[in-house]
């Protein structure tokens, strides 16, 4: 990998390590420390994710207009101001206000990082986004491991730790990212180069793909919300729950090379890669629905992690391949905002389902959503294929 991509990878690790002090514990803090119901906790996380959706779209647009450096710095400064406030004021309703601002600021950062990664190593293809994805999950492993330990002493230390990591991230961007991306050509759009496929068809295809991506995230986020609270109710400790996310991140870092070999052998195109991952997601939720102790949820988490290694890097890779020149930031913003929308809808929907119908119904409903996501994955590129066929026939 080129040097600049290594800097992006390191920046992503630092960024996500700080964020992972907090995000796996949000529902637990709201429910167990502030005494709010799961539905209320879901609504608070909805606000955080709603702000992040706008941040994703603005961040992607900013990238296309002013470049990655200024876009990322803007997001960091907004987030850092909110994190400093959270260190001093983390009772109700200040927690809600600052968490919403954090969602907006961090939302600006992510699409800019992904688009910048694609610009500094355009020939890397899926390897570029695998590297950023692995970095992101290394941060999850480190942050969630430290977060669970720190939270067992005091949640205040969680807010301080998150802030310190963002200060480090800010310094890294200021000194390492300033000239990054200026001398790189825009990434080549392999679907449109030399072929007059209309942007409308590209947008339609990505929107269909993102619909399934949204459904996946609505289900996946239950592990951070309803399942998190449920594990506490059945006697799994906070340290054990945080350890699940440590396992998640560690498996991704260590297991991605193995998954890459499996992908190259059994799922040579990105569509097959996503389909395999969705089947594995369903298996994870099936195991979790029968789990009654830590070992059961650990098994389900391992299965879930294997599934996400297939799905999560594939979608931004497709978006990068389909993006028209000069619009990479916008399409990465669209993908990231879709994931964030899933994280926005998921806690509220899951909270209502569990409050009214129980955990078993929640598991069943979200397994159905994964099946629906398989359907959108199957058909997302039909418009592009029709456009390509029409062009070839006209030629």
Short mmCIF file of C-alpha atoms in Angstrom, two decimals:
data_model
loop_
_atom_site.label_atom_id
_atom_site.label_comp_id
_atom_site.label_asym_id
_atom_site.label_seq_id
_atom_site.Cartn_x
_atom_site.Cartn_y
_atom_site.Cartn_z
CA UNK A 1 0.00 0.00 0.00
CA UNK A 2 1.19 3.58 -0.65
CA UNK A 3 2.41 5.69 2.28
CA UNK A 4 -0.59 8.03 2.21
CA UNK A 5 -3.01 5.12 2.51
CA UNK A 6 -1.08 3.96 5.58
CA UNK A 7 -1.61 7.41 7.09
CA UNK A 8 -5.34 7.14 6.36
CA UNK A 9 -5.39 3.66 7.94
CA UNK A 10 -3.65 4.94 11.08
CA UNK A 11 -6.04 7.89 11.25
CA UNK A 12 -9.03 5.58 10.98
CA UNK A 13 -7.68 3.39 13.80
CA UNK A 14 -7.25 6.38 16.11
CA UNK A 15 -10.64 7.85 15.16
CA UNK A 16 -12.60 4.64 15.70
CA UNK A 17 -10.69 3.68 18.85
CA UNK A 18 -11.94 6.86 20.50
CA UNK A 19 -15.47 6.44 19.19
CA UNK A 20 -15.53 2.81 20.34
CA UNK A 21 -15.02 3.89 23.92
CA UNK A 22 -18.58 5.18 23.75
CA UNK A 23 -20.83 3.76 21.02
CA UNK A 24 -21.14 0.14 22.26
CA UNK A 25 -22.15 1.45 25.68
CA UNK A 26 -24.65 4.15 24.68
CA UNK A 27 -27.74 2.02 25.25
CA UNK A 28 -26.36 0.62 28.51
CA UNK A 29 -25.56 4.14 29.75
CA UNK A 30 -28.97 5.51 28.81
CA UNK A 31 -30.88 2.48 30.12
CA UNK A 32 -28.88 1.48 33.19
CA UNK A 33 -27.18 4.73 34.29
CA UNK A 34 -29.75 7.39 33.30
CA UNK A 35 -32.76 5.11 33.87
CA UNK A 36 -34.40 5.53 30.45
CA UNK A 37 -36.46 2.84 28.69
CA UNK A 38 -35.17 1.00 25.63
CA UNK A 39 -37.61 2.97 23.48
CA UNK A 40 -36.26 6.28 24.81
CA UNK A 41 -32.69 5.03 24.35
CA UNK A 42 -33.57 4.08 20.80
CA UNK A 43 -34.97 7.56 20.16
CA UNK A 44 -31.77 9.19 21.47
CA UNK A 45 -29.64 7.03 19.18
CA UNK A 46 -32.04 7.90 16.36
CA UNK A 47 -31.22 11.58 16.87
CA UNK A 48 -27.50 10.79 16.86
CA UNK A 49 -27.81 8.80 13.64
CA UNK A 50 -30.16 11.33 12.01
CA UNK A 51 -27.53 14.03 12.55
CA UNK A 52 -24.89 11.66 11.20
CA UNK A 53 -26.92 11.10 8.00
CA UNK A 54 -26.75 14.84 7.30
CA UNK A 55 -23.08 14.80 8.24
CA UNK A 56 -22.39 11.98 5.76
CA UNK A 57 -24.08 13.81 2.90
CA UNK A 58 -22.40 17.11 3.73
CA UNK A 59 -19.04 15.41 4.18
CA UNK A 60 -19.26 13.73 0.79
CA UNK A 61 -20.28 16.96 -0.91
CA UNK A 62 -17.53 18.90 0.90
CA UNK A 63 -14.98 16.35 -0.31
CA UNK A 64 -15.99 16.95 -3.93
CA UNK A 65 -15.76 20.74 -3.45
CA UNK A 66 -12.86 21.42 -1.07
CA UNK A 67 -11.00 18.08 -0.81
CA UNK A 68 -10.43 15.53 1.91
CA UNK A 69 -8.18 17.57 4.21
CA UNK A 70 -10.58 20.44 4.87
CA UNK A 71 -13.60 18.13 5.00
CA UNK A 72 -12.04 15.84 7.61
CA UNK A 73 -10.77 18.77 9.70
CA UNK A 74 -14.24 20.33 9.72
CA UNK A 75 -15.79 17.12 11.03
CA UNK A 76 -13.09 16.64 13.65
CA UNK A 77 -13.46 20.17 15.05
CA UNK A 78 -17.24 19.87 15.38
CA UNK A 79 -16.91 16.49 17.09
CA UNK A 80 -14.11 17.63 19.38
CA UNK A 81 -16.12 20.61 20.67
CA UNK A 82 -19.03 18.31 21.53
CA UNK A 83 -16.75 15.74 23.20
CA UNK A 84 -15.20 18.40 25.42
CA UNK A 85 -18.71 19.46 26.45
CA UNK A 86 -19.64 15.84 27.16
CA UNK A 87 -16.71 15.51 29.58
CA UNK A 88 -18.31 18.14 31.82
CA UNK A 89 -22.03 17.68 31.16
CA UNK A 90 -23.24 14.10 30.61
CA UNK A 91 -26.52 14.02 32.50
CA UNK A 92 -29.95 14.23 30.89
CA UNK A 93 -30.61 16.14 28.56
CA UNK A 94 -27.02 17.33 27.87
CA UNK A 95 -26.04 13.79 26.89
CA UNK A 96 -28.64 13.86 24.11
CA UNK A 97 -27.53 17.27 22.81
CA UNK A 98 -23.84 16.48 22.67
CA UNK A 99 -24.39 12.97 21.29
CA UNK A 100 -26.38 14.50 18.42
CA UNK A 101 -23.60 16.99 17.62
CA UNK A 102 -21.04 14.17 17.75
CA UNK A 103 -23.13 12.26 15.22
CA UNK A 104 -23.09 15.22 12.84
CA UNK A 105 -19.36 15.90 13.15
CA UNK A 106 -18.23 12.30 12.87
CA UNK A 107 -20.64 11.82 9.97
CA UNK A 108 -18.69 14.42 7.97
CA UNK A 109 -15.41 12.54 8.55
CA UNK A 110 -16.22 9.04 7.31
CA UNK A 111 -17.22 9.57 3.64
CA UNK A 112 -14.29 11.96 3.21
CA UNK A 113 -11.89 9.30 4.51
CA UNK A 114 -13.32 6.62 2.22
CA UNK A 115 -13.26 8.89 -0.83
CA UNK A 116 -9.72 10.03 -0.04
CA UNK A 117 -8.60 6.41 0.30
CA UNK A 118 -10.01 5.65 -3.15
CA UNK A 119 -8.17 8.69 -4.56
CA UNK A 120 -4.73 7.89 -3.14
CA UNK A 121 -4.80 4.25 -4.32
CA UNK A 122 -7.33 3.98 -7.19
CA UNK A 123 -5.69 0.85 -8.59
CA UNK A 124 -6.15 -0.92 -5.25
CA UNK A 125 -9.82 -1.71 -5.91
CA UNK A 126 -11.41 -3.68 -3.09
CA UNK A 127 -8.02 -3.90 -1.35
CA UNK A 128 -8.19 -0.17 -0.65
CA UNK A 129 -11.52 -0.42 1.14
CA UNK A 130 -10.60 -3.67 2.85
CA UNK A 131 -7.63 -1.83 4.38
CA UNK A 132 -9.82 1.01 5.66
CA UNK A 133 -12.40 -1.50 6.91
CA UNK A 134 -9.77 -3.53 8.78
CA UNK A 135 -8.39 -0.31 10.30
CA UNK A 136 -11.87 0.67 11.39
CA UNK A 137 -12.36 -2.65 13.14
CA UNK A 138 -8.93 -2.62 14.73
CA UNK A 139 -10.13 0.60 16.34
CA UNK A 140 -13.31 -1.19 17.41
CA UNK A 141 -11.30 -3.99 19.01
CA UNK A 142 -8.99 -1.65 20.91
CA UNK A 143 -11.66 0.88 21.85
CA UNK A 144 -14.32 -1.55 23.01
CA UNK A 145 -11.79 -3.55 25.07
CA UNK A 146 -10.55 -0.43 26.81
CA UNK A 147 -14.05 1.08 27.00
CA UNK A 148 -15.56 -1.82 28.90
CA UNK A 149 -12.68 -1.80 31.36
CA UNK A 150 -12.76 1.96 31.84
CA UNK A 151 -16.56 2.07 32.16
CA UNK A 152 -16.43 -0.44 35.01
CA UNK A 153 -14.67 2.32 37.00
CA UNK A 154 -16.53 5.40 35.74
CA UNK A 155 -18.32 6.47 32.57
CA UNK A 156 -16.72 9.92 32.97
CA UNK A 157 -13.36 8.39 32.04
CA UNK A 158 -14.99 7.11 28.83
CA UNK A 159 -15.82 10.66 27.74
CA UNK A 160 -12.31 11.88 28.59
CA UNK A 161 -10.66 8.99 26.72
CA UNK A 162 -12.78 9.62 23.62
CA UNK A 163 -11.79 13.29 23.66
CA UNK A 164 -8.07 12.54 23.99
CA UNK A 165 -8.17 10.15 21.03
CA UNK A 166 -9.85 12.81 18.89
CA UNK A 167 -7.13 15.30 19.84
CA UNK A 168 -4.56 12.79 18.55
CA UNK A 169 -6.61 12.27 15.38
CA UNK A 170 -6.78 16.04 14.86
CA UNK A 171 -2.99 16.34 15.15
CA UNK A 172 -2.46 13.44 12.72
CA UNK A 173 -4.71 15.04 10.10
CA UNK A 174 -3.14 18.49 10.47
CA UNK A 175 0.41 17.21 9.99
CA UNK A 176 -0.18 14.20 7.73
CA UNK A 177 -3.20 14.86 5.49
CA UNK A 178 -2.66 18.44 4.29
CA UNK A 179 -1.31 17.73 0.80
CA UNK A 180 -2.88 14.31 0.46
CA UNK A 181 -4.82 13.57 -2.71
CA UNK A 182 -3.79 16.69 -4.64
CA UNK A 183 -1.52 14.86 -7.06
CA UNK A 184 -3.76 11.88 -7.65
CA UNK A 185 -6.01 11.54 -10.66
CA UNK A 186 -9.66 10.97 -10.03
CA UNK A 187 -10.44 7.29 -9.68
CA UNK A 188 -11.45 5.61 -12.92
CA UNK A 189 -15.07 4.60 -13.23
CA UNK A 190 -14.79 1.09 -14.67
CA UNK A 191 -18.50 0.87 -15.44
CA UNK A 192 -18.70 4.09 -17.46
CA UNK A 193 -15.31 4.59 -19.03
CA UNK A 194 -15.92 4.58 -22.77
CA UNK A 195 -19.61 3.74 -22.30
CA UNK A 196 -22.36 6.36 -22.14
CA UNK A 197 -24.22 4.79 -19.22
CA UNK A 198 -26.39 7.53 -17.77
CA UNK A 199 -25.83 8.85 -14.26
CA UNK A 200 -29.50 8.18 -13.55
CA UNK A 201 -28.92 4.45 -14.05
CA UNK A 202 -25.88 4.56 -11.79
CA UNK A 203 -27.79 6.40 -9.10
CA UNK A 204 -30.74 3.99 -9.38
CA UNK A 205 -28.43 0.99 -9.03
CA UNK A 206 -26.66 2.41 -5.99
CA UNK A 207 -29.95 3.36 -4.34
CA UNK A 208 -31.28 -0.20 -4.78
CA UNK A 209 -28.03 -1.61 -3.39
CA UNK A 210 -28.19 0.85 -0.49
CA UNK A 211 -31.75 -0.26 0.32
CA UNK A 212 -30.41 -3.71 1.16
CA UNK A 213 -27.45 -2.14 2.94
CA UNK A 214 -29.92 -0.17 5.07
CA UNK A 215 -31.81 -3.34 6.03
CA UNK A 216 -28.53 -5.01 7.00
CA UNK A 217 -27.58 -2.18 9.30
CA UNK A 218 -31.05 -2.05 10.88
CA UNK A 219 -30.48 -5.66 11.91
CA UNK A 220 -26.78 -5.40 12.74
CA UNK A 221 -27.23 -2.46 15.09
CA UNK A 222 -29.40 -4.61 17.38
CA UNK A 223 -26.14 -6.03 18.73
CA UNK A 224 -25.30 -2.55 20.03
CA UNK A 225 -28.78 -1.81 21.39
CA UNK A 226 -31.47 -4.36 22.21
CA UNK A 227 -29.11 -7.34 22.36
CA UNK A 228 -26.69 -5.29 24.47
CA UNK A 229 -29.38 -4.58 27.05
CA UNK A 230 -30.69 -8.16 26.87
CA UNK A 231 -27.24 -9.58 27.69
CA UNK A 232 -27.22 -7.45 30.84
CA UNK A 233 -30.67 -8.72 31.82
CA UNK A 234 -29.59 -12.39 31.62
CA UNK A 235 -26.48 -11.86 33.74
CA UNK A 236 -23.72 -11.23 31.20
CA UNK A 237 -21.39 -8.60 32.67
CA UNK A 238 -20.44 -5.29 31.07
CA UNK A 239 -16.85 -6.51 30.64
CA UNK A 240 -18.07 -9.67 28.91
CA UNK A 241 -20.31 -7.70 26.56
CA UNK A 242 -17.44 -5.34 25.66
CA UNK A 243 -15.27 -8.42 25.10
CA UNK A 244 -17.69 -9.52 22.37
CA UNK A 245 -16.79 -6.39 20.40
CA UNK A 246 -13.12 -6.94 21.12
CA UNK A 247 -13.48 -10.38 19.55
CA UNK A 248 -15.35 -8.79 16.66
CA UNK A 249 -12.56 -6.34 15.90
CA UNK A 250 -9.75 -8.82 16.49
CA UNK A 251 -11.32 -11.42 14.19
CA UNK A 252 -11.67 -8.86 11.43
CA UNK A 253 -8.05 -7.77 11.72
CA UNK A 254 -6.71 -11.33 11.89
CA UNK A 255 -9.27 -13.04 9.69
CA UNK A 256 -9.56 -10.64 6.76
CA UNK A 257 -6.65 -12.23 4.83
CA UNK A 258 -8.38 -15.62 5.14
CA UNK A 259 -11.71 -14.15 4.05
CA UNK A 260 -9.99 -12.46 1.10
CA UNK A 261 -8.72 -15.87 -0.06
CA UNK A 262 -12.22 -17.34 0.29
CA UNK A 263 -13.68 -14.40 -1.64
CA UNK A 264 -11.15 -14.82 -4.45
CA UNK A 265 -12.01 -18.52 -4.69
CA UNK A 266 -15.77 -18.66 -4.13
CA UNK A 267 -17.10 -15.11 -4.64
CA UNK A 268 -15.08 -13.48 -7.37
CA UNK A 269 -17.68 -10.79 -7.96
CA UNK A 270 -18.96 -8.39 -5.33
CA UNK A 271 -22.59 -9.46 -5.65
CA UNK A 272 -21.79 -13.05 -4.65
CA UNK A 273 -19.63 -11.73 -1.83
CA UNK A 274 -22.57 -9.79 -0.37
CA UNK A 275 -25.00 -12.70 -0.79
CA UNK A 276 -22.72 -15.07 1.12
CA UNK A 277 -22.39 -12.51 3.89
CA UNK A 278 -26.16 -12.12 4.19
CA UNK A 279 -26.66 -15.87 4.59
CA UNK A 280 -24.08 -15.81 7.37
CA UNK A 281 -25.89 -12.87 9.04
CA UNK A 282 -29.07 -14.95 9.15
CA UNK A 283 -27.14 -17.80 10.77
CA UNK A 284 -25.78 -15.46 13.42
CA UNK A 285 -29.22 -14.21 14.43
CA UNK A 286 -30.54 -17.78 14.48
CA UNK A 287 -27.80 -18.79 16.93
CA UNK A 288 -28.33 -15.66 19.06
CA UNK A 289 -32.07 -16.36 19.31
CA UNK A 290 -31.29 -19.60 21.18
CA UNK A 291 -28.36 -18.24 23.23
CA UNK A 292 -28.84 -18.03 26.97
CA UNK A 293 -25.30 -17.48 28.19
CA UNK A 294 -22.03 -15.81 27.24
CA UNK A 295 -20.78 -18.79 25.21
CA UNK A 296 -23.89 -18.70 23.02
CA UNK A 297 -23.56 -15.00 22.27
CA UNK A 298 -19.83 -15.37 21.68
CA UNK A 299 -20.59 -18.02 19.03
CA UNK A 300 -23.19 -15.77 17.42
CA UNK A 301 -20.77 -12.84 17.42
CA UNK A 302 -18.07 -14.89 15.68
CA UNK A 303 -20.58 -15.87 12.97
CA UNK A 304 -21.78 -12.25 12.66
CA UNK A 305 -18.20 -11.05 12.27
CA UNK A 306 -17.52 -13.46 9.41
CA UNK A 307 -20.66 -12.19 7.68
CA UNK A 308 -19.75 -8.54 7.98
CA UNK A 309 -16.28 -9.19 6.55
CA UNK A 310 -18.07 -10.22 3.36
CA UNK A 311 -20.68 -7.45 3.26
CA UNK A 312 -19.31 -4.20 4.70
CA UNK A 313 -16.23 -3.65 2.45
CA UNK A 314 -18.13 -4.68 -0.69
CA UNK A 315 -20.69 -1.85 -0.74
CA UNK A 316 -18.28 1.14 -0.67
CA UNK A 317 -16.15 -0.70 -3.24
CA UNK A 318 -19.14 -0.93 -5.59
CA UNK A 319 -19.93 2.75 -4.99
CA UNK A 320 -16.35 3.71 -5.82
CA UNK A 321 -16.43 1.64 -9.03
CA UNK A 322 -19.73 3.13 -10.16
CA UNK A 323 -19.01 6.76 -9.21
CA UNK A 324 -18.72 9.27 -12.05
CA UNK A 325 -15.47 11.24 -12.00
CA UNK A 326 -15.55 14.09 -9.53
CA UNK A 327 -18.52 12.63 -7.62
CA UNK A 328 -16.72 10.00 -5.54
CA UNK A 329 -17.34 11.94 -2.34
CA UNK A 330 -21.07 12.24 -2.99
CA UNK A 331 -21.53 8.52 -3.57
CA UNK A 332 -19.42 7.56 -0.55
CA UNK A 333 -21.54 10.01 1.43
CA UNK A 334 -24.65 8.28 0.13
CA UNK A 335 -23.36 4.85 1.19
CA UNK A 336 -22.27 6.08 4.61
CA UNK A 337 -25.55 7.93 5.17
CA UNK A 338 -27.41 4.73 4.34
CA UNK A 339 -25.45 2.83 6.97
CA UNK A 340 -26.10 5.64 9.42
CA UNK A 341 -29.81 5.64 8.59
CA UNK A 342 -29.83 1.94 9.47
CA UNK A 343 -28.19 2.75 12.78
CA UNK A 344 -30.82 5.47 13.22
CA UNK A 345 -33.88 3.32 12.50
CA UNK A 346 -32.57 0.12 14.09
CA UNK A 347 -32.46 1.12 17.78
CA UNK A 348 -35.94 2.66 17.71
CA UNK A 349 -37.51 -0.18 15.73
CA UNK A 350 -35.75 -2.84 17.77
CA UNK A 351 -36.65 -1.14 21.04
CA UNK A 352 -40.35 -1.03 20.14
CA UNK A 353 -40.39 -4.65 18.97
CA UNK A 354 -38.72 -5.88 22.16
CA UNK A 355 -40.87 -3.70 24.44
CA UNK A 356 -44.09 -4.93 22.80
CA UNK A 357 -43.37 -8.44 21.52
CA UNK A 358 -40.13 -9.67 23.12
CA UNK A 359 -36.66 -10.69 21.98
CA UNK A 360 -37.66 -13.79 20.00
CA UNK A 361 -39.92 -11.74 17.72
CA UNK A 362 -37.11 -9.25 17.23
CA UNK A 363 -34.73 -12.00 16.06
CA UNK A 364 -37.36 -13.41 13.66
CA UNK A 365 -38.21 -10.04 12.10
CA UNK A 366 -34.63 -9.08 11.46
CA UNK A 367 -33.79 -12.42 9.87
CA UNK A 368 -36.60 -11.66 7.41
CA UNK A 369 -35.02 -8.26 6.70
CA UNK A 370 -31.76 -9.99 5.74
CA UNK A 371 -33.72 -12.12 3.25
CA UNK A 372 -35.18 -8.94 1.74
CA UNK A 373 -31.66 -7.52 1.49
CA UNK A 374 -30.69 -10.56 -0.56
CA UNK A 375 -33.43 -9.64 -3.01
CA UNK A 376 -32.21 -6.05 -3.50
CA UNK A 377 -28.64 -7.30 -3.92
CA UNK A 378 -29.77 -9.62 -6.70
CA UNK A 379 -31.40 -6.86 -8.75
CA UNK A 380 -29.37 -3.70 -8.02
CA UNK A 381 -27.38 -3.72 -11.29
CA UNK A 382 -30.19 -4.57 -13.71
CA UNK A 383 -30.61 -0.95 -14.84
CA UNK A 384 -26.90 -0.73 -15.64
CA UNK A 385 -26.99 -4.00 -17.57
CA UNK A 386 -29.99 -2.82 -19.61
CA UNK A 387 -28.22 0.47 -20.36
CA UNK A 388 -25.06 -1.35 -21.39
CA UNK A 389 -26.97 -3.80 -23.61
CA UNK A 390 -28.88 -0.97 -25.30
CA UNK A 391 -25.63 0.85 -26.02
CA UNK A 392 -23.96 -2.26 -27.46
CA UNK A 393 -26.95 -2.96 -29.69
CA UNK A 394 -27.01 0.64 -30.88
CA UNK A 395 -23.31 0.40 -31.71
#
